[in-house]
Short mmCIF file of C-alpha atoms and ligand atoms in Angstrom, two decimals:
data_model
loop_
_atom_site.label_atom_id
_atom_site.label_comp_id
_atom_site.label_asym_id
_atom_site.label_seq_id
_atom_site.Cartn_x
_atom_site.Cartn_y
_atom_site.Cartn_z
CA MET A 817 -7.25 -4.56 25.08
CA ILE A 818 -9.73 -6.17 22.71
CA PRO A 819 -9.29 -9.90 23.33
CA PRO A 820 -9.63 -12.66 20.75
CA GLY A 821 -13.29 -13.66 20.37
CA GLN A 822 -14.36 -10.06 19.70
CA THR A 823 -15.29 -8.72 16.25
CA ILE A 824 -13.03 -6.63 14.02
CA GLY A 825 -14.68 -4.57 11.29
CA ILE A 826 -12.85 -3.88 8.03
CA LEU A 827 -13.88 -1.06 5.72
CA GLY A 828 -13.08 -2.23 2.21
CA GLY A 829 -13.24 -5.73 0.80
CA GLY A 830 -10.08 -6.03 -1.29
CA GLU A 831 -7.19 -8.45 -0.98
CA LEU A 832 -5.63 -6.54 1.92
CA GLY A 833 -8.88 -7.01 3.84
CA ARG A 834 -8.91 -10.68 2.90
CA MET A 835 -5.40 -11.29 4.24
CA LEU A 836 -6.20 -9.20 7.32
CA ALA A 837 -9.28 -11.37 7.92
CA HIS A 838 -7.19 -14.54 7.56
CA ALA A 839 -4.72 -13.26 10.18
CA ALA A 840 -7.45 -12.04 12.56
CA GLU A 841 -9.42 -15.26 12.37
CA ARG A 842 -6.33 -17.35 13.00
CA ILE A 843 -5.98 -15.74 16.41
CA GLY A 844 -9.64 -16.10 17.20
CA TYR A 845 -11.30 -12.84 16.12
CA ARG A 846 -14.50 -12.63 14.10
CA VAL A 847 -14.35 -10.37 11.07
CA HIS A 848 -17.08 -8.25 9.49
CA VAL A 849 -16.47 -6.52 6.17
CA PHE A 850 -18.14 -3.36 4.88
CA GLU A 851 -17.80 -3.02 1.11
CA PRO A 852 -20.19 -1.43 -1.40
CA ALA A 853 -20.20 -4.39 -3.82
CA ALA A 854 -21.18 -7.93 -2.82
CA GLY A 855 -18.82 -10.90 -3.07
CA SER A 856 -15.51 -9.09 -2.49
CA PRO A 857 -12.25 -11.00 -1.80
CA ALA A 858 -12.44 -10.10 1.92
CA ALA A 859 -16.14 -10.85 2.27
CA GLU A 860 -15.47 -14.36 0.97
CA VAL A 861 -13.54 -15.16 4.14
CA ALA A 862 -15.39 -12.93 6.66
CA ALA A 863 -18.13 -14.02 9.05
CA ARG A 864 -20.42 -11.21 7.83
CA GLU A 865 -20.57 -8.88 4.88
CA PHE A 866 -22.31 -5.47 4.81
CA ASN A 867 -22.98 -4.01 1.36
CA ALA A 868 -23.79 -0.30 1.16
CA PRO A 869 -22.04 2.85 -0.04
CA PHE A 870 -19.49 4.19 2.46
CA THR A 871 -21.52 7.40 2.56
CA GLN A 872 -24.61 5.61 3.93
CA VAL A 873 -24.19 6.57 7.56
CA ASP A 874 -27.06 4.41 8.89
CA ALA A 875 -25.60 1.23 7.40
CA LEU A 876 -22.14 2.26 8.59
CA SER A 877 -23.44 2.83 12.13
CA THR A 878 -25.08 -0.60 12.26
CA PHE A 879 -21.80 -2.12 11.08
CA VAL A 880 -19.72 -0.20 13.65
CA LYS A 881 -22.03 -1.10 16.54
CA GLY A 882 -21.42 -4.79 15.83
CA CYS A 883 -17.60 -4.44 16.06
CA ALA A 884 -15.20 -3.93 18.96
CA VAL A 885 -12.85 -2.03 16.63
CA VAL A 886 -13.00 -0.90 13.02
CA THR A 887 -10.13 -0.44 10.58
CA TYR A 888 -9.80 0.22 6.85
CA GLU A 889 -7.89 -1.61 4.16
CA PHE A 890 -7.84 1.02 1.46
CA GLU A 891 -7.36 4.73 1.41
CA ASN A 892 -10.23 5.97 -0.66
CA VAL A 893 -12.86 5.46 2.03
CA PRO A 894 -14.54 8.90 2.32
CA VAL A 895 -13.62 10.52 5.64
CA GLU A 896 -16.76 12.49 6.48
CA PRO A 897 -19.00 9.46 7.23
CA LEU A 898 -16.29 8.23 9.60
CA TRP A 899 -16.68 11.23 11.92
CA SER A 900 -19.79 9.66 13.41
CA ILE A 901 -17.96 6.39 14.16
CA GLU A 902 -15.97 8.16 16.81
CA LYS A 903 -19.07 8.54 18.95
CA ILE A 904 -20.21 4.92 18.69
CA GLY A 905 -17.09 2.84 18.25
CA GLN A 906 -13.33 2.76 17.83
CA LEU A 907 -11.60 3.42 14.52
CA HIS A 908 -7.90 2.67 14.06
CA PRO A 909 -5.97 4.33 12.57
CA HIS A 910 -7.91 7.53 13.34
CA TRP A 911 -9.80 9.17 10.45
CA ASN A 912 -7.52 12.20 10.56
CA VAL A 913 -4.58 9.96 9.57
CA LEU A 914 -6.62 8.69 6.63
CA GLU A 915 -7.56 12.25 5.69
CA ILE A 916 -3.90 13.24 5.43
CA CYS A 917 -2.75 10.10 3.62
CA GLN A 918 -5.56 9.86 1.05
CA ASN A 919 -4.69 13.16 -0.59
CA ARG A 920 -1.23 13.74 -2.01
CA MET A 921 -1.35 17.47 -1.44
CA ARG A 922 -2.26 17.13 2.25
CA GLU A 923 0.25 14.30 2.69
CA LYS A 924 3.15 16.23 1.17
CA THR A 925 2.25 19.44 2.96
CA TRP A 926 2.13 17.49 6.24
CA LEU A 927 5.60 16.00 5.56
CA ARG A 928 6.98 19.47 4.76
CA LYS A 929 5.35 21.09 7.80
CA ASN A 930 6.73 18.40 10.10
CA GLY A 931 10.23 18.53 8.68
CA PHE A 932 10.35 15.04 7.15
CA PRO A 933 12.51 14.60 4.02
CA HIS A 934 10.26 14.50 0.95
CA VAL A 935 10.39 14.97 -2.80
CA PRO A 936 10.32 18.71 -3.66
CA PHE A 937 6.87 19.66 -4.94
CA THR A 938 4.59 22.55 -5.70
CA GLU A 939 0.80 22.68 -5.38
CA VAL A 940 -1.55 23.58 -8.21
CA GLU A 941 -5.16 24.26 -7.23
CA ALA A 942 -8.01 23.33 -9.58
CA GLY A 943 -8.24 25.95 -12.31
CA ASP A 944 -4.75 27.37 -11.58
CA ASP A 945 -2.10 27.51 -14.26
CA LEU A 946 -0.42 24.08 -14.39
CA HIS A 947 2.17 25.50 -16.83
CA ALA A 948 3.27 27.87 -14.07
CA GLY A 949 3.54 24.94 -11.63
CA ILE A 950 5.67 22.99 -14.10
CA ARG A 951 7.89 26.06 -14.63
CA ARG A 952 8.29 26.48 -10.87
CA MET A 953 9.42 22.86 -10.48
CA GLY A 954 11.39 22.61 -13.73
CA THR A 955 11.62 19.52 -15.93
CA PRO A 956 11.76 16.58 -15.65
CA CYS A 957 8.89 16.50 -13.19
CA ILE A 958 5.81 14.42 -12.44
CA VAL A 959 2.31 15.82 -12.25
CA LYS A 960 0.10 13.83 -9.86
CA THR A 961 -3.55 14.26 -9.09
CA ALA A 962 -4.08 15.35 -5.46
CA ASP A 963 -7.12 13.14 -4.82
CA PHE A 964 -7.63 9.42 -5.36
CA GLY A 965 -4.26 8.78 -6.99
CA SER A 966 -2.49 5.55 -6.28
CA GLU A 967 0.35 3.46 -7.60
CA GLY A 968 1.17 5.27 -10.78
CA LYS A 969 -2.49 6.06 -11.54
CA GLY A 970 -3.36 9.70 -12.08
CA GLN A 971 0.17 10.81 -12.83
CA MET A 972 2.20 11.95 -15.82
CA LYS A 973 5.88 12.59 -16.37
CA VAL A 974 6.71 15.93 -18.00
CA THR A 975 10.00 16.30 -19.82
CA ASP A 976 9.37 19.01 -22.44
CA ALA A 977 6.80 21.40 -23.95
CA VAL A 978 4.86 18.60 -25.65
CA THR A 979 4.46 16.46 -22.52
CA ALA A 980 3.63 19.64 -20.56
CA GLU A 981 0.71 20.25 -22.95
CA HIS A 982 -0.47 16.66 -22.47
CA ALA A 983 -0.40 17.13 -18.70
CA VAL A 984 -2.26 20.44 -18.89
CA ALA A 985 -4.99 18.76 -20.95
CA ALA A 986 -5.15 15.69 -18.68
CA PHE A 987 -5.19 17.59 -15.39
CA ALA A 988 -7.56 20.41 -16.39
CA LYS A 989 -9.78 21.41 -13.43
CA GLN A 990 -8.03 19.02 -11.01
CA ARG A 991 -6.02 19.79 -7.92
CA ALA A 992 -2.53 18.46 -8.51
CA VAL A 993 0.98 18.36 -7.16
CA VAL A 994 3.98 18.83 -9.42
CA GLU A 995 6.93 16.87 -8.10
CA LYS A 996 10.56 16.95 -9.04
CA TYR A 997 11.48 13.78 -10.93
CA VAL A 998 13.88 11.84 -8.72
CA ASP A 999 16.58 9.85 -10.44
CA PHE A 1000 16.65 7.38 -7.57
CA LYS A 1001 19.11 4.57 -6.92
CA CYS A 1002 16.35 2.36 -5.54
CA GLU A 1003 12.94 2.43 -3.93
CA LEU A 1004 12.48 1.32 -0.34
CA SER A 1005 9.57 0.87 2.01
CA VAL A 1006 9.26 0.39 5.71
CA ILE A 1007 6.11 -0.91 7.34
CA VAL A 1008 5.88 0.13 10.92
CA ALA A 1009 3.34 -0.82 13.57
CA ARG A 1010 2.37 1.43 16.46
CA THR A 1011 0.12 0.72 19.42
CA GLU A 1012 -2.04 3.21 21.28
CA ALA A 1013 0.53 3.09 24.11
CA GLY A 1014 3.17 4.26 21.63
CA ASP A 1015 5.10 0.99 21.12
CA LEU A 1016 6.72 0.95 17.69
CA ARG A 1017 8.13 -1.89 15.62
CA ALA A 1018 9.41 -1.68 12.04
CA PHE A 1019 9.50 -4.65 9.66
CA PRO A 1020 12.75 -5.20 7.75
CA VAL A 1021 13.21 -2.59 5.00
CA ALA A 1022 11.92 -3.84 1.64
CA GLU A 1023 13.51 -2.89 -1.68
CA ASN A 1024 10.84 -2.37 -4.32
CA ILE A 1025 10.94 -2.58 -8.10
CA HIS A 1026 8.03 -0.94 -9.91
CA THR A 1027 6.99 -1.45 -13.51
CA LYS A 1028 4.79 1.25 -15.06
CA GLY A 1029 4.25 2.72 -11.59
CA VAL A 1030 2.94 -0.57 -10.12
CA LEU A 1031 4.86 -2.70 -7.63
CA ASP A 1032 6.38 -5.66 -9.45
CA PHE A 1033 8.95 -7.11 -7.01
CA SER A 1034 9.74 -6.55 -3.32
CA ILE A 1035 12.95 -7.92 -1.86
CA ALA A 1036 13.88 -8.27 1.80
CA PRO A 1037 16.31 -7.59 3.24
CA ALA A 1038 16.86 -4.54 1.01
CA ARG A 1039 20.33 -4.46 -0.54
CA ILE A 1040 21.41 -1.31 1.32
CA SER A 1041 24.00 -0.34 3.92
CA ASP A 1042 23.27 -0.62 7.65
CA VAL A 1043 23.40 3.17 7.90
CA VAL A 1044 20.62 3.58 5.31
CA ARG A 1045 18.61 0.75 6.87
CA VAL A 1046 18.64 2.31 10.32
CA GLU A 1047 17.86 5.74 8.88
CA ALA A 1048 14.90 4.37 6.89
CA GLU A 1049 13.50 2.48 9.90
CA ASN A 1050 13.88 5.48 12.21
CA LEU A 1051 12.26 7.77 9.69
CA ALA A 1052 9.23 5.49 9.36
CA LYS A 1053 8.93 5.20 13.13
CA ALA A 1054 9.18 8.96 13.59
CA ILE A 1055 6.43 9.57 11.01
CA ALA A 1056 4.14 6.96 12.60
CA ALA A 1057 4.69 8.53 16.02
CA LYS A 1058 4.06 12.07 14.77
CA LEU A 1059 0.87 10.95 13.02
CA ASN A 1060 -0.26 9.07 16.15
CA VAL A 1061 -1.02 6.04 14.02
CA VAL A 1062 -2.55 3.06 15.81
CA GLY A 1063 -2.06 0.14 13.44
CA LEU A 1064 0.27 -0.07 10.47
CA LEU A 1065 1.87 2.71 8.48
CA ALA A 1066 3.68 1.93 5.22
CA VAL A 1067 6.27 4.52 4.25
CA GLU A 1068 7.52 4.44 0.65
CA MET A 1069 10.84 6.13 0.03
CA PHE A 1070 13.38 6.90 -2.68
CA LEU A 1071 17.08 6.39 -2.00
CA THR A 1072 19.12 8.79 -4.13
CA ASP A 1073 22.65 8.29 -5.44
CA ARG A 1074 23.83 10.72 -2.77
CA GLY A 1075 22.45 8.41 -0.08
CA GLU A 1076 19.55 10.75 0.69
CA ILE A 1077 16.20 9.22 1.69
CA LEU A 1078 13.09 11.04 0.45
CA VAL A 1079 9.57 9.99 1.45
CA ASN A 1080 7.31 9.40 -1.55
CA GLU A 1081 4.06 8.12 -0.06
CA LEU A 1082 2.38 7.09 3.17
CA ALA A 1083 -0.32 4.43 3.58
CA PRO A 1084 -1.96 3.79 6.97
CA ARG A 1085 -2.74 0.13 6.27
CA PRO A 1086 -1.10 -3.12 5.20
CA HIS A 1087 0.84 -2.67 1.98
CA ASP A 1088 1.81 -4.80 -1.02
CA SER A 1089 5.46 -4.33 -0.21
CA GLY A 1090 4.80 -6.11 3.09
CA HIS A 1091 3.25 -9.24 1.61
CA TYR A 1092 6.62 -10.94 2.00
CA THR A 1093 6.11 -10.90 5.78
CA ILE A 1094 3.48 -13.69 5.57
CA ASP A 1095 6.02 -16.27 4.44
CA ALA A 1096 9.28 -14.78 5.66
CA CYS A 1097 8.72 -13.08 9.02
CA VAL A 1098 7.82 -14.46 12.43
CA THR A 1099 4.76 -12.17 12.47
CA SER A 1100 3.04 -11.03 9.27
CA GLN A 1101 2.11 -7.40 8.63
CA PHE A 1102 -1.56 -8.45 8.79
CA GLU A 1103 -1.26 -10.08 12.20
CA GLN A 1104 0.73 -7.07 13.40
CA HIS A 1105 -2.05 -4.71 12.31
CA VAL A 1106 -4.56 -6.82 14.24
CA ARG A 1107 -2.30 -6.82 17.30
CA ALA A 1108 -1.82 -3.04 17.13
CA ILE A 1109 -5.49 -2.10 16.69
CA CYS A 1110 -6.59 -4.56 19.39
CA GLY A 1111 -3.99 -3.43 21.92
CA LEU A 1112 -2.18 -6.79 22.00
CA PRO A 1113 1.61 -6.91 22.37
CA LEU A 1114 3.34 -6.35 19.02
CA GLY A 1115 4.82 -9.47 17.43
CA ASP A 1116 8.40 -10.35 16.53
CA VAL A 1117 9.26 -8.85 13.14
CA SER A 1118 12.43 -10.88 12.51
CA LEU A 1119 13.03 -12.10 8.99
CA SER A 1120 13.27 -15.88 8.92
CA SER A 1121 14.71 -15.94 5.39
CA PRO A 1122 15.71 -13.60 2.57
CA VAL A 1123 12.72 -13.36 0.26
CA ALA A 1124 11.35 -11.87 -2.96
CA MET A 1125 7.67 -11.15 -3.57
CA VAL A 1126 6.08 -10.86 -7.01
CA ASN A 1127 2.70 -9.23 -7.62
CA ILE A 1128 0.54 -11.26 -10.02
CA LEU A 1129 -1.51 -8.93 -12.24
CA GLY A 1130 -4.08 -9.81 -14.90
CA GLU A 1131 -1.20 -9.60 -17.41
CA ALA A 1132 -0.07 -13.06 -16.23
CA TRP A 1133 -3.04 -14.61 -18.03
CA LYS A 1134 -2.81 -15.33 -21.78
CA TRP A 1135 -5.00 -12.87 -23.65
CA ARG A 1136 -6.39 -13.09 -27.19
CA GLU A 1137 -8.39 -10.21 -28.66
CA GLY A 1138 -9.23 -8.83 -25.23
CA GLN A 1139 -10.40 -12.22 -23.89
CA VAL A 1140 -8.65 -14.61 -21.53
CA ALA A 1141 -7.23 -17.48 -23.57
CA ALA A 1142 -5.47 -19.42 -20.80
CA PRO A 1143 -4.75 -19.09 -17.07
CA PRO A 1144 -1.21 -18.69 -15.78
CA ASN A 1145 0.95 -21.74 -15.26
CA TRP A 1146 0.27 -22.07 -11.51
CA ALA A 1147 2.16 -25.37 -11.38
CA ALA A 1148 5.41 -23.51 -12.07
CA VAL A 1149 5.13 -21.72 -8.72
CA LEU A 1150 3.46 -24.55 -6.83
CA GLU A 1151 6.22 -27.02 -7.61
CA ALA A 1152 9.11 -24.61 -7.04
CA PRO A 1153 11.02 -25.19 -3.80
CA ARG A 1154 10.59 -22.43 -1.20
CA ALA A 1155 7.87 -20.66 -3.22
CA LYS A 1156 4.38 -19.86 -1.95
CA LEU A 1157 1.39 -18.88 -4.08
CA HIS A 1158 -1.32 -16.53 -2.78
CA LEU A 1159 -4.43 -15.89 -4.88
CA TYR A 1160 -7.11 -13.41 -3.88
CA GLY A 1161 -10.21 -15.22 -5.15
CA LYS A 1162 -11.02 -12.60 -7.80
CA ALA A 1163 -13.14 -14.26 -10.46
CA GLU A 1164 -12.28 -12.05 -13.40
CA PRO A 1165 -8.72 -11.21 -14.37
CA LYS A 1166 -8.22 -7.76 -15.88
CA ILE A 1167 -5.16 -6.01 -17.20
CA GLY A 1168 -3.63 -4.11 -14.27
CA ARG A 1169 -5.80 -5.92 -11.70
CA LYS A 1170 -3.96 -7.46 -8.74
CA MET A 1171 -4.97 -11.12 -8.71
CA GLY A 1172 -2.44 -12.52 -6.25
CA HIS A 1173 1.23 -12.68 -5.41
CA PHE A 1174 3.91 -15.24 -4.78
CA THR A 1175 6.99 -15.27 -2.60
CA VAL A 1176 10.25 -17.13 -2.99
CA CYS A 1177 12.64 -17.61 -0.10
CA ALA A 1178 16.35 -18.24 -0.75
CA ASP A 1179 19.69 -18.06 1.01
CA ASP A 1180 20.26 -14.48 -0.06
CA ALA A 1181 18.23 -11.62 -1.51
CA ASN A 1182 19.89 -11.72 -4.97
CA ARG A 1183 19.14 -15.42 -5.34
CA ALA A 1184 15.55 -14.86 -4.20
CA LEU A 1185 15.12 -12.11 -6.82
CA ASP A 1186 16.67 -14.25 -9.59
CA ASN A 1187 14.38 -17.16 -8.71
CA ALA A 1188 11.38 -14.84 -8.55
CA ARG A 1189 12.11 -13.41 -12.02
CA GLU A 1190 12.50 -16.90 -13.43
CA LEU A 1191 9.21 -18.07 -11.87
CA LYS A 1192 7.40 -14.95 -13.04
CA ALA A 1193 8.43 -15.72 -16.63
CA LYS A 1194 7.35 -19.36 -16.29
CA LEU A 1195 4.04 -18.37 -14.73
CA SER A 1196 3.00 -16.41 -17.79
CA GLY A 1197 4.49 -18.96 -20.17
CA ARG A 1198 7.29 -16.65 -21.27
CA SER A 1199 10.10 -19.08 -20.67
P1 AMP B 2029 3.27 6.73 -6.58
O1 AMP B 2029 1.89 6.51 -7.12
O2 AMP B 2029 3.54 8.13 -6.15
O3 AMP B 2029 3.65 5.72 -5.52
O4 AMP B 2029 4.25 6.45 -7.79
C1 AMP B 2029 4.36 5.16 -8.37
C2 AMP B 2029 5.78 4.95 -8.83
O5 AMP B 2029 6.12 5.96 -9.83
C3 AMP B 2029 6.82 5.12 -7.75
O6 AMP B 2029 6.94 3.95 -6.99
C4 AMP B 2029 8.05 5.42 -8.58
O7 AMP B 2029 8.54 4.25 -9.22
C5 AMP B 2029 7.48 6.34 -9.67
N1 AMP B 2029 7.56 7.75 -9.19
C6 AMP B 2029 6.61 8.40 -8.49
N2 AMP B 2029 7.00 9.65 -8.19
C7 AMP B 2029 8.23 9.80 -8.71
C8 AMP B 2029 9.19 10.88 -8.72
N3 AMP B 2029 8.93 12.06 -8.16
N4 AMP B 2029 10.35 10.66 -9.36
C9 AMP B 2029 10.63 9.46 -9.96
N5 AMP B 2029 9.78 8.43 -9.99
C10 AMP B 2029 8.59 8.58 -9.37
#
């Protein structure tokens, strides 16, 4: 067990690292952040910031030696420099979990090999014929880059010959997966925590609404049957156990009209769809990650209230000719009953950039979602 008072190192300085640092510091840990660029959202709240490329092994080693345990808050940390950490410190989750989850081809192949339900797909190596891959899968399908793709980035829907040509041009010389397009009933995610001793605890299933491939709203509890809920939780736990994750694993899933659950993506870290846990669960996903990687007992994951979470992107600002004309109407959220605003300290809003989120608790999930939609419109001055 790594007791409070010790230092936790976070690779990556984004908002997930910032909220992780908040949770760690609250229970008495010191936090160091390693992030190539200075002044990141996480570094702002950490005791120490290290700025160097992730590939600079000397800087990474110095960082690791100053920490009792190291974790990562985003998936595109290169894996090779992490091999050396193993000899000088502890990394949770292990780099081989990151290696699987940071590449769609490896992730999907792993799911298939281990018999977990997933979206049917075919692999297309760099330089191979993408047309052939699209023909194998049939249309509609989605072409996704194998490396460094996330949240709708690096993907294209193919419905006919014209969109197939667009995809072939866009994905030339890239490794890709071609996935069957799933006409899902809803999207779900389960965030599960696992300790080194194998204890597992799943947060309540979240129901997620994406806009242009990016998470817009998360609702908990998800509006699904008990049978689906238990199946989704058990599936996430089984995947975390098979991967030997120590820390959090977020499992994104599609629920089809036939009641089938298909895994879409895995992320071995805190996840946007778990932000609701800060305001609506006994233990937040961030605290749970800290508990799991430090070998503390896992916390109670009970939901204290139905809740909806809204991601705040740069689009919430008023823009005129590419320049910010006015900030969002923060007062709309701040004065709303049972709403909580979280901003990530990012100085410059950009279209598509995650700037913060807010949550709204209510007596039931539908009411929480209605209130969240209303507040979202007020925030950007659209109501
Ligand atoms: P991803 O980057 O894979 O998480 O995809 C972002 C979003 O795009 C998902 O949350 C879905 O809303 C949508 N999406 C991704 N893959 C598929 C698929 N195979 N069929 C239908 N929608 C998809």
